[in-house]
Amino acid sequence: MSIQKPKGTQDLLPGEIEKWQYVESKARELCQRFNYREIRTPVFEHTELFQRGVGETTDIVEKEMYTFLDKGDRSISLRPEGTAGVVRSYVENKLYGEPDVSKLYYVGPMFRYEQPQSGRYRQFHQFGIEAIGSVDPSLDAEVIALGYTFYREIGIKDVTVEINSVGNPSVRAAYREHIQQFFAPVKDQLCKDCQSRYERNPMRILDCKIDQKYCEGAPTIVEHLDEECRTHFARVQQYLTALGVPFRLNPRLVRGLDYYTHTAFEYKAAGIGAIDTIGGGGRYNGLVGQIGGQDQPGVGLALGMERILLVLQAQGADIPAEKPLDVYLIGLGEAAETRIVGLLHELRLEGLTAEKDYQSRKLKAQMKSADRYKAAYVGILGDNELEKGEIAVKALATGEQETLSLSEFARTLAARQRG
RNA sequence: GCGGUCGUGGCGAAGGGGUUAACGCACUGGUCUGUGGCUCCAGCAUUCGUGGGUUCAAGUCCCAUCGAUCGCCCCA
């Protein structure tokens, strides 16, 4: 059997790739307006970076990483998310030495070893931003607003923004105990998953679809925030309102990465089957220090490209397709075919999109081909035209045909197509 | 890691033990000695994901395996 692509990966072929290019170009353009600059970091890093950054006990690190030993016996992992690498680079390149907040964005592949399903792949792509160097809640709000604006501008409808505060480490430790106490009496009635969540990540029980009945009246983390956390969260909400970003408080929102502090948020939209999260992020004060830098607070987000495209498709959004051809050239006979090659190049140098046949097909087949390419013009050159120094030019849309002189052919069509 | 469904030409899809594997789309050629989109005609799978088994006989039944897809966990 022939070789197939690895499970959970995809080939993005012409026809599909245009959609990616559209979404990516919108992302870059938006980042420029918000003054975020691109950063490209390796797709693999030392495994330790993710263990320290993402967190030893997270699902991502525990069971989803592509980890291997390289020839120097170093443990290497394909990046499962973007933040750790960006923060590592921030530290390694001493970007904290710069006077302003570092506002960075990235677009690229991430890797997680999971069973694929709708909207989930082993190699998937994220567009993300990171703003490092400030605790200002207006920065949290800006990050959330950028994501929201992005969805709006590429044409996704009905995006919901959910926010929560997950406090700081000491708030969270205290809250964890509260919630364990709350569920302790019903612990044995909880579903199998929640029984393990009880130890590992009790906040997740609140998210469970099966055990909702036991969740009523459960303490929320928001009720347990200390003064500093509460103030920060309130300010973020004020700024979001000022920015015109509608949001919903979700006291049960918990993210799967350990590094979040204070603000956590997710974007949701329907259209990907069982999955509705299309992006998320939060603040990560403490992560930079954990990775070994002089401590700096940060906030960021990551949006799933595949999920964006799935939602766009589900909503029937029209995404720019491939561009039609300006000119298709047909040469009849050896002399004409030779001349066609030069003419084709002239057209291309003039900036037009031009093509010819490479399969020695009949005139009729070449016409069909031009039609498939949606060519605006077909140039037909035969012996009789060649003798007169002319070329027959047919406009496919109208069927009208004219004769142009070979010397001004390229310039004439270029002028028309540019206009 | 676990569970459901599915794997037949470039694509969509019939066939559910019996001699030559429907049909549609696309494609190629002809109808039209140098002009596309329409019509009509012709051509286009020594073979049904892979491996093994049952049988006189296997796309068709059984097992395994790989893959796709959807779901669980978790998330993008």
Coordinates of C-alpha atoms (C1' of nucleotides) in Angstrom, one line a residue:
Chain A
M1 CA 0.0 0.0 0.0
S2 CA 1.2 3.5 -0.7
I3 CA 2.3 5.7 2.1
Q4 CA -0.5 7.8 3.9
K5 CA -0.2 10.9 5.9
P6 CA 0.1 10.3 9.7
K7 CA -3.1 10.1 11.6
G8 CA -4.6 13.4 12.5
T9 CA -2.7 15.4 10.0
Q10 CA -4.0 17.0 6.8
D11 CA -2.8 18.1 3.4
L12 CA -3.9 21.6 2.5
L13 CA -4.4 21.5 -1.2
P14 CA -4.9 24.3 -3.7
G15 CA -8.5 25.2 -3.5
E16 CA -8.5 24.9 0.2
I17 CA -5.3 26.8 0.9
E18 CA -6.8 30.0 -0.4
K19 CA -9.0 30.1 2.7
W20 CA -6.1 29.7 5.0
Q21 CA -4.2 32.5 3.2
Y22 CA -7.3 34.7 3.6
V23 CA -7.6 34.1 7.3
E24 CA -3.9 34.4 7.9
S25 CA -3.6 37.6 6.0
K26 CA -6.5 39.0 8.0
A27 CA -4.7 38.0 11.2
R28 CA -1.5 39.7 10.2
E29 CA -3.3 42.9 9.1
L30 CA -5.2 43.0 12.3
C31 CA -2.1 42.5 14.4
Q32 CA -0.4 45.3 12.7
R33 CA -3.3 47.7 13.6
F34 CA -3.1 46.6 17.2
N35 CA 0.7 47.0 17.1
Y36 CA 1.6 43.3 17.6
R37 CA 4.7 42.1 15.7
E38 CA 5.3 38.6 14.4
I39 CA 7.6 36.2 16.2
R40 CA 8.6 32.8 14.9
T41 CA 9.9 30.2 17.3
P42 CA 10.9 26.6 16.8
V43 CA 8.2 24.0 16.4
F44 CA 10.2 21.8 18.8
E45 CA 11.7 22.7 22.1
H46 CA 13.3 21.0 25.0
T47 CA 10.6 18.9 26.7
E48 CA 11.4 20.6 30.0
L49 CA 10.1 23.9 28.7
F50 CA 6.6 22.5 28.4
Q51 CA 6.8 20.6 31.6
R52 CA 7.7 23.8 33.5
G53 CA 5.6 26.1 31.5
V54 CA 2.4 24.3 30.7
G55 CA 2.5 22.2 33.8
E56 CA 3.4 18.7 34.8
T57 CA -0.1 17.7 35.7
T58 CA -1.9 19.0 32.7
D59 CA -3.4 16.6 30.1
I60 CA -1.3 18.2 27.5
V61 CA 2.0 17.3 29.2
E62 CA 0.8 14.1 30.8
K63 CA -0.5 12.4 27.7
E64 CA -0.6 14.6 24.6
M65 CA 3.0 15.5 23.8
Y66 CA 5.0 14.3 20.9
T67 CA 8.2 13.6 22.8
F68 CA 11.3 11.9 21.5
L69 CA 15.1 11.7 22.2
D70 CA 17.3 13.3 19.5
K71 CA 20.6 11.9 18.5
G72 CA 22.3 13.7 21.3
D73 CA 19.9 12.0 23.8
R74 CA 18.1 15.3 24.5
S75 CA 14.4 15.1 25.2
I76 CA 12.6 17.1 22.6
S77 CA 8.9 17.8 22.2
L78 CA 6.9 19.2 19.4
R79 CA 5.2 22.3 20.7
P80 CA 1.7 21.6 22.0
E81 CA 0.9 25.3 22.3
G82 CA 2.5 28.6 21.5
T83 CA 2.9 30.5 24.7
A84 CA 5.8 28.5 26.3
G85 CA 8.0 28.9 23.2
V86 CA 7.3 32.6 22.9
V87 CA 8.0 33.2 26.6
R88 CA 11.2 31.2 26.3
S89 CA 12.3 33.3 23.4
Y90 CA 11.3 36.5 25.3
V91 CA 13.6 35.5 28.2
E92 CA 16.4 34.1 26.1
N93 CA 16.6 37.2 23.9
K94 CA 16.1 39.5 26.9
L95 CA 13.2 41.3 25.4
Y96 CA 12.3 42.5 28.9
G97 CA 15.2 44.9 28.4
E98 CA 13.1 46.9 26.0
P99 CA 11.2 49.9 27.2
D100 CA 7.8 49.0 26.0
V101 CA 5.5 46.0 26.5
S102 CA 6.4 43.2 24.1
K103 CA 3.4 42.6 21.9
L104 CA 3.9 39.6 19.8
Y105 CA 1.9 37.3 17.5
Y106 CA 2.4 34.0 15.8
V107 CA 0.8 31.7 13.4
G108 CA 1.8 28.1 13.0
P109 CA 1.4 24.4 13.6
M110 CA 1.0 22.9 17.1
F111 CA 1.1 19.2 17.9
R112 CA -0.9 17.1 20.3
Y113 CA -1.2 13.3 20.4
E114 CA -4.9 12.8 20.7
Q115 CA -7.7 10.9 18.9
P116 CA -8.8 13.2 16.0
Q117 CA -12.4 14.3 15.8
S118 CA -14.3 17.2 14.3
G119 CA -12.1 20.3 14.9
R120 CA -9.3 18.3 16.5
Y121 CA -6.2 17.2 14.8
R122 CA -2.8 16.0 15.9
Q123 CA -1.2 18.8 13.9
F124 CA -3.3 21.8 14.1
H125 CA -2.7 25.5 13.7
Q126 CA -3.0 28.4 16.0
F127 CA -3.0 32.1 15.6
G128 CA -2.0 33.6 18.9
I129 CA -0.8 36.8 20.5
E130 CA 1.2 37.4 23.7
A131 CA 1.6 40.8 25.5
I132 CA 4.4 40.6 28.0
G133 CA 5.5 43.2 30.5
S134 CA 2.4 44.7 32.1
V135 CA -0.3 43.9 34.7
D136 CA -2.6 46.6 33.3
P137 CA -6.1 45.2 33.0
S138 CA -6.6 47.3 29.9
L139 CA -4.1 44.9 28.3
D140 CA -6.2 41.9 29.2
A141 CA -9.2 43.7 27.6
E142 CA -7.2 44.6 24.5
V143 CA -6.2 41.0 24.0
I144 CA -9.8 39.8 24.3
A145 CA -10.9 42.6 22.0
L146 CA -8.4 41.7 19.4
G147 CA -9.7 38.1 19.2
Y148 CA -13.3 39.2 19.2
T149 CA -12.6 41.7 16.5
F150 CA -10.7 39.2 14.4
Y151 CA -13.7 36.8 14.4
R152 CA -16.0 39.6 13.4
E153 CA -13.8 40.9 10.6
I154 CA -13.3 37.5 9.0
G155 CA -17.0 37.1 9.0
I156 CA -17.9 34.7 11.9
K157 CA -21.2 35.4 13.4
D158 CA -22.5 34.7 16.9
V159 CA -19.2 34.5 18.8
T160 CA -19.7 34.3 22.5
V161 CA -17.0 35.6 24.8
E162 CA -16.8 34.0 28.3
I163 CA -14.6 35.3 31.0
N164 CA -13.6 34.3 34.4
S165 CA -10.9 35.1 37.0
V166 CA -8.9 32.1 38.2
G167 CA -7.2 34.3 40.8
N168 CA -3.6 33.9 41.8
P169 CA -2.0 30.7 43.2
S170 CA -2.8 31.3 46.8
V171 CA -6.5 32.1 46.0
R172 CA -6.7 29.0 43.9
A173 CA -5.2 26.8 46.5
A174 CA -7.7 28.0 49.0
Y175 CA -10.6 27.7 46.6
R176 CA -9.5 24.2 45.8
E177 CA -10.1 23.2 49.3
H178 CA -13.5 24.8 49.4
I179 CA -14.6 23.0 46.4
Q180 CA -13.3 19.7 47.6
Q181 CA -15.2 20.2 50.9
F182 CA -18.3 21.0 48.9
F183 CA -18.2 17.8 46.9
A184 CA -16.9 15.6 49.7
P185 CA -20.4 14.4 50.8
V186 CA -21.4 13.4 47.3
K187 CA -18.0 12.3 46.1
D188 CA -19.1 8.7 45.7
Q189 CA -22.1 9.6 43.6
L190 CA -20.1 11.6 41.1
C191 CA -19.3 10.1 37.7
K192 CA -16.1 8.2 37.2
D193 CA -14.4 11.1 35.5
C194 CA -15.3 13.5 38.3
Q195 CA -14.0 11.2 41.0
S196 CA -10.6 11.5 39.4
R197 CA -11.1 15.2 38.9
Y198 CA -11.9 15.5 42.6
E199 CA -8.2 14.9 43.3
R200 CA -6.6 16.3 40.1
N201 CA -8.6 19.3 39.3
P202 CA -11.8 19.7 41.3
M203 CA -12.8 22.9 39.5
R204 CA -13.4 20.8 36.5
I205 CA -16.3 19.0 38.1
L206 CA -18.3 22.2 37.7
D207 CA -17.9 21.7 33.9
C208 CA -19.2 18.2 33.9
K209 CA -22.3 17.5 31.8
I210 CA -23.3 14.5 33.9
D211 CA -23.0 15.8 37.4
Q212 CA -24.7 19.2 37.0
K213 CA -27.2 18.2 39.6
Y214 CA -24.5 18.1 42.3
C215 CA -23.1 21.4 41.2
E216 CA -25.9 23.6 42.4
G217 CA -24.8 26.0 45.0
A218 CA -21.2 25.1 44.5
P219 CA -18.8 27.9 45.6
T220 CA -17.4 29.9 42.7
I221 CA -13.8 31.1 42.6
V222 CA -15.0 34.6 42.1
E223 CA -16.5 34.6 45.6
H224 CA -13.1 33.7 46.9
L225 CA -11.0 36.3 45.1
D226 CA -8.8 38.5 47.2
E227 CA -8.9 42.2 47.0
E228 CA -6.2 42.5 44.3
C229 CA -7.7 39.8 42.1
R230 CA -11.2 41.2 42.5
T231 CA -10.1 44.7 41.5
H232 CA -8.2 43.5 38.4
F233 CA -11.2 41.4 37.3
A234 CA -13.6 44.3 37.7
R235 CA -11.3 46.6 35.7
V236 CA -11.0 44.1 32.9
Q237 CA -14.8 44.1 32.7
Q238 CA -15.0 47.8 32.7
Y239 CA -12.5 48.0 29.8
L240 CA -14.3 45.4 27.8
T241 CA -17.5 47.4 28.1
A242 CA -15.6 50.5 27.0
L243 CA -14.3 48.5 24.1
G244 CA -17.8 47.4 23.1
V245 CA -17.0 43.7 23.6
P246 CA -20.0 41.7 24.8
F247 CA -19.0 39.1 27.3
R248 CA -20.6 36.6 29.7
L249 CA -19.3 35.8 33.1
N250 CA -18.7 32.1 33.4
P251 CA -17.5 31.3 37.0
R252 CA -16.9 27.7 35.9
L253 CA -14.5 28.5 33.2
V254 CA -11.3 26.7 33.9
R255 CA -8.5 26.4 31.4
G256 CA -6.4 23.3 30.8
L257 CA -3.0 25.0 31.3
D258 CA -1.5 25.6 34.7
Y259 CA 0.0 29.0 34.0
Y260 CA -3.1 31.1 34.0
T261 CA -3.7 33.7 36.7
H262 CA -6.5 36.3 37.0
T263 CA -8.2 36.6 33.6
A264 CA -9.2 33.4 31.7
F265 CA -11.5 33.6 28.7
E266 CA -12.8 31.5 25.8
Y267 CA -14.5 32.3 22.5
K268 CA -17.3 30.0 21.5
A269 CA -19.3 29.4 18.4
A270 CA -21.5 26.6 17.0
G271 CA -20.7 24.6 14.0
I272 CA -17.9 22.1 14.9
G273 CA -20.0 19.3 16.2
A274 CA -19.5 18.5 19.8
I275 CA -16.8 21.2 20.2
D276 CA -17.7 24.8 20.6
T277 CA -14.5 26.5 21.8
I278 CA -12.8 28.3 18.9
G279 CA -10.2 30.2 20.9
G280 CA -9.1 31.1 24.4
G281 CA -6.5 32.6 26.5
G282 CA -5.7 34.4 29.7
R283 CA -3.2 36.2 31.9
Y284 CA -0.1 34.4 33.0
N285 CA 1.7 36.3 35.7
G286 CA 4.5 34.2 37.0
L287 CA 5.1 32.1 33.9
V288 CA 8.0 34.2 32.7
G289 CA 9.7 33.8 36.1
Q290 CA 9.0 30.1 36.1
I291 CA 10.7 29.7 32.7
G292 CA 13.8 31.3 34.2
G293 CA 13.5 35.0 33.4
Q294 CA 13.3 38.0 35.4
D295 CA 9.6 37.8 36.3
Q296 CA 7.3 39.7 34.0
P297 CA 3.5 39.5 33.8
G298 CA 1.8 38.5 30.5
V299 CA -1.5 37.9 28.8
G300 CA -2.3 36.2 25.6
L301 CA -4.7 34.2 23.5
A302 CA -4.7 31.4 20.9
L303 CA -7.2 30.8 18.2
G304 CA -7.7 27.6 16.4
M305 CA -7.3 28.0 12.6
E306 CA -9.1 24.7 11.8
R307 CA -12.0 25.6 14.0
I308 CA -12.3 29.1 12.5
L309 CA -12.5 27.6 9.1
L310 CA -15.0 24.9 10.2
V311 CA -17.2 27.6 11.7
L312 CA -16.9 29.8 8.6
Q313 CA -17.9 26.9 6.4
A314 CA -20.8 25.9 8.7
Q315 CA -22.0 29.5 8.5
G316 CA -21.7 29.5 4.8
A317 CA -19.4 32.5 4.8
D318 CA -18.0 33.3 1.3
I319 CA -14.3 33.1 1.4
P320 CA -12.3 34.4 -1.6
A321 CA -11.6 31.5 -4.0
E322 CA -8.7 31.1 -6.4
K323 CA -8.1 33.9 -8.8
P324 CA -9.1 33.3 -12.4
L325 CA -6.6 33.5 -15.2
D326 CA -6.1 36.7 -17.3
V327 CA -4.9 35.0 -20.4
Y328 CA -4.6 31.4 -21.8
L329 CA -2.4 31.1 -24.9
I330 CA -2.8 28.5 -27.6
G331 CA -0.2 27.9 -30.3
L332 CA -1.0 25.8 -33.4
G333 CA 2.1 24.4 -35.1
E334 CA 5.7 24.3 -34.0
A335 CA 6.6 27.9 -35.0
A336 CA 3.6 29.3 -33.2
E337 CA 4.1 27.2 -30.1
T338 CA 7.6 28.6 -29.9
R339 CA 6.3 32.1 -30.2
I340 CA 3.7 31.4 -27.6
V341 CA 6.3 30.7 -25.0
G342 CA 7.8 34.2 -25.4
L343 CA 4.4 35.8 -25.4
L344 CA 3.4 34.0 -22.3
H345 CA 6.5 35.3 -20.5
E346 CA 5.8 38.9 -21.7
L347 CA 2.3 38.6 -20.2
R348 CA 3.7 37.4 -16.9
L349 CA 6.3 40.2 -16.8
E350 CA 3.4 42.6 -17.4
G351 CA 1.9 41.3 -14.2
L352 CA -0.8 39.1 -15.7
T353 CA -1.7 35.6 -14.7
A354 CA -1.2 33.6 -17.8
E355 CA -1.0 29.9 -18.8
K356 CA -0.6 27.5 -21.7
D357 CA -1.0 23.9 -22.4
Y358 CA 1.8 21.4 -21.7
Q359 CA 0.2 18.2 -22.9
S360 CA 0.1 18.6 -26.7
R361 CA -3.7 18.7 -26.6
K362 CA -6.0 19.6 -29.4
L363 CA -7.3 23.1 -29.8
K364 CA -10.7 22.1 -28.5
A365 CA -9.2 20.6 -25.4
Q366 CA -7.1 23.6 -24.8
M367 CA -10.2 25.8 -25.1
K368 CA -11.9 23.7 -22.5
S369 CA -8.9 24.1 -20.3
A370 CA -9.0 27.9 -20.7
D371 CA -12.7 27.7 -19.7
R372 CA -11.9 25.7 -16.6
Y373 CA -9.3 28.3 -15.6
K374 CA -12.0 31.0 -16.1
A375 CA -9.6 32.8 -18.4
A376 CA -10.7 36.3 -19.4
Y377 CA -9.0 36.0 -22.8
V378 CA -7.7 33.2 -25.0
G379 CA -4.9 34.1 -27.4
I380 CA -4.8 31.8 -30.4
L381 CA -1.8 31.9 -32.7
G382 CA -1.6 29.9 -35.9
D383 CA 0.5 30.0 -39.0
N384 CA -1.7 32.5 -40.8
E385 CA -1.7 34.9 -37.8
L386 CA 2.0 34.4 -37.3
E387 CA 2.7 35.4 -40.9
K388 CA 0.8 38.6 -40.5
G389 CA 2.4 39.3 -37.1
E390 CA -1.0 39.1 -35.4
I391 CA -2.8 37.0 -32.9
A392 CA -6.5 36.1 -32.5
V393 CA -7.8 37.1 -29.1
K394 CA -11.1 35.8 -27.8
A395 CA -12.9 37.1 -24.7
L396 CA -14.4 34.0 -23.2
A397 CA -17.2 35.8 -21.4
T398 CA -18.7 37.3 -24.5
G399 CA -17.3 35.1 -27.2
E400 CA -16.2 38.1 -29.1
Q401 CA -13.0 37.8 -31.0
E402 CA -10.6 40.4 -32.3
T403 CA -7.1 40.6 -33.8
L404 CA -4.2 42.2 -32.1
S405 CA -0.7 42.8 -33.4
L406 CA 1.9 40.5 -31.7
S407 CA 4.0 43.5 -30.8
E408 CA 1.4 45.2 -28.7
F409 CA -0.5 42.1 -27.5
A410 CA 0.9 41.8 -24.0
R411 CA 0.7 45.6 -23.3
T412 CA -2.8 45.9 -24.6
L413 CA -4.2 43.0 -22.5
A414 CA -2.2 44.1 -19.5
A415 CA -3.7 47.6 -19.7
R416 CA -7.2 46.1 -20.0
Q417 CA -6.9 43.7 -17.1
R418 CA -5.3 46.2 -14.8
G419 CA -8.1 48.7 -15.5
Chain B
rG1 C1' -6.4 5.4 25.8
rC2 C1' -11.8 3.9 25.0
rG3 C1' -16.5 3.5 22.0
rG4 C1' -20.0 3.9 17.4
rU5 C1' -20.1 4.0 12.0
rC6 C1' -17.5 3.4 7.5
rG7 C1' -13.3 1.9 3.7
rU8 C1' -15.5 -0.3 -4.2
rG9 C1' -12.2 3.9 -10.4
rG10 C1' -9.9 11.0 -10.1
rC11 C1' -14.8 12.1 -7.3
rG12 C1' -19.9 10.5 -5.7
rA13 C1' -22.0 5.8 -5.3
rA14 C1' -24.8 0.5 -6.4
rG15 C1' -23.8 -4.5 -5.5
rG16 C1' -24.8 -8.3 1.2
rG17 C1' -21.6 -15.7 -1.3
rG18 C1' -21.8 -17.7 -7.9
rU19 C1' -19.6 -16.9 -14.7
rU20 C1' -17.6 -10.2 -18.2
rA21 C1' -17.9 -5.1 -10.8
rA22 C1' -24.3 -1.0 -12.2
rC23 C1' -25.0 4.2 -12.7
rG24 C1' -23.8 9.5 -12.2
rC25 C1' -19.9 13.4 -12.3
rA26 C1' -15.1 14.5 -14.0
rC27 C1' -11.6 13.3 -17.7
rU28 C1' -9.9 11.9 -23.0
rG29 C1' -11.3 11.3 -28.1
rG30 C1' -15.0 11.9 -31.9
rU31 C1' -19.6 14.4 -33.8
rC32 C1' -17.4 20.0 -35.5
rU33 C1' -9.3 19.5 -40.9
rG34 C1' -8.2 26.0 -36.2
rU35 C1' -12.3 27.9 -31.4
rG36 C1' -14.9 26.8 -24.7
rG37 C1' -19.6 26.5 -21.9
rC38 C1' -25.1 22.7 -25.1
rU39 C1' -26.3 17.7 -27.7
rC40 C1' -25.2 12.8 -29.1
rC41 C1' -21.5 8.6 -29.5
rA42 C1' -17.2 6.0 -27.7
rG43 C1' -13.2 5.1 -24.2
rC44 C1' -11.9 5.1 -19.0
rA45 C1' -11.4 -0.5 -11.9
rU46 C1' -7.5 -7.9 -14.5
rU47 C1' -10.3 -5.4 -9.2
rC48 C1' -13.3 -3.7 -4.3
rG49 C1' -7.8 -0.2 2.3
rU50 C1' -4.1 -4.3 3.8
rG51 C1' -3.1 -9.3 5.7
rG52 C1' -5.0 -13.9 7.0
rG53 C1' -9.1 -17.4 7.5
rU54 C1' -14.0 -20.0 6.1
rU55 C1' -15.9 -22.0 1.3
rC56 C1' -16.0 -25.8 -4.8
rA57 C1' -16.7 -20.3 -5.1
rA58 C1' -15.5 -13.9 -1.2
rG59 C1' -16.4 -6.4 -2.5
rU60 C1' -20.0 -9.8 -0.5
rC61 C1' -19.0 -14.1 5.7
rC62 C1' -15.1 -14.3 10.0
rC63 C1' -10.6 -12.4 12.4
rA64 C1' -6.7 -9.0 12.6
rU65 C1' -4.6 -4.6 11.2
rC66 C1' -4.3 0.3 9.1
rG67 C1' -7.0 4.5 7.9
rA68 C1' -11.3 7.9 7.7
rU69 C1' -15.2 9.9 10.4
rC70 C1' -18.1 11.0 14.8
rG71 C1' -18.2 10.8 20.0
rC72 C1' -15.9 10.3 25.4
rC73 C1' -11.6 12.5 28.3
rC74 C1' -9.5 17.2 27.3
rC75 C1' -9.0 21.2 24.5
rA76 C1' -7.5 24.9 19.4

